[in-house]
Coordinates of C-alpha atoms in Angstrom, one line a residue:
X175 CA 2.6 -14.7 8.0
X176 CA 4.8 -15.6 11.0
X177 CA 2.4 -18.6 11.6
X178 CA 2.7 -19.8 8.1
X179 CA 6.4 -20.4 8.2
X180 CA 7.6 -21.6 11.5
X181 CA 4.1 -22.6 12.7
X182 CA 4.6 -21.6 16.3
X183 CA 1.6 -19.9 17.8
X184 CA 3.5 -18.2 20.4
X185 CA 5.8 -16.4 18.0
X186 CA 2.8 -15.1 16.1
X187 CA 1.1 -14.0 19.2
X188 CA 4.1 -12.2 20.6
X189 CA 4.9 -10.6 17.2
X190 CA 1.3 -9.3 16.7
X191 CA 1.2 -7.9 20.1
X192 CA 4.6 -6.1 19.7
X193 CA 3.7 -4.8 16.2
X194 CA 0.6 -3.1 17.4
X195 CA 2.1 -0.2 19.4
X196 CA 4.6 0.4 16.6
X197 CA 1.6 0.6 14.2
X198 CA 0.0 2.9 16.5
X199 CA 3.0 5.2 16.5
X200 CA 3.3 5.0 12.7
X201 CA -0.2 6.0 12.0
X202 CA -0.3 8.6 14.8
X203 CA -2.8 7.0 17.0
X204 CA -3.7 9.0 20.2
X205 CA -1.4 8.6 23.1
X206 CA -3.8 6.7 25.4
X207 CA -4.1 4.0 22.6
X208 CA -0.5 3.6 22.2
X209 CA 0.0 3.1 26.2
X210 CA -2.8 0.5 26.2
X211 CA -1.3 -1.4 23.2
X212 CA 2.2 -1.2 24.8
X213 CA 0.8 -2.6 28.0
X214 CA -1.1 -5.3 26.2
X215 CA 2.2 -6.2 24.4
X216 CA 4.2 -6.5 27.6
X217 CA 1.5 -8.6 29.2
X218 CA 1.4 -10.8 26.3
X219 CA 5.2 -11.4 26.3
X220 CA 5.1 -12.1 30.0
X221 CA 2.2 -14.7 29.5
X222 CA 4.3 -16.4 26.7
X223 CA 7.5 -16.4 28.7
X224 CA 7.5 -20.2 29.1
X225 CA 6.7 -20.7 25.5
X226 CA 9.6 -18.4 24.5
X227 CA 11.9 -20.3 26.9
X228 CA 10.7 -23.6 25.1
X229 CA 11.5 -22.0 21.6
X230 CA 14.9 -21.1 22.8
X231 CA 15.6 -24.6 24.1
X232 CA 14.0 -26.1 20.9
X233 CA 11.3 -28.1 22.6
X234 CA 8.2 -26.0 21.6
X235 CA 5.6 -27.9 19.7
X236 CA 4.6 -26.7 16.3
X237 CA 1.0 -25.8 15.1
X238 CA -0.1 -28.7 13.1
X239 CA -1.8 -28.3 9.8
X240 CA -4.8 -30.4 9.1

């Protein structure tokens, strides 16, 4: 859904990564699973830091539909 409207891949990736730990908490996943998902979300946000910065500046390119 997040890729369909603004068409920014980095936004979709970060939103998906951040939602996984919350879904794990909601569905009462085991603690270690939530810890791993949280670590993955943090790593994803760090890896997309430059893309997020470009989004804030308005210079991030959009995903083109074919």
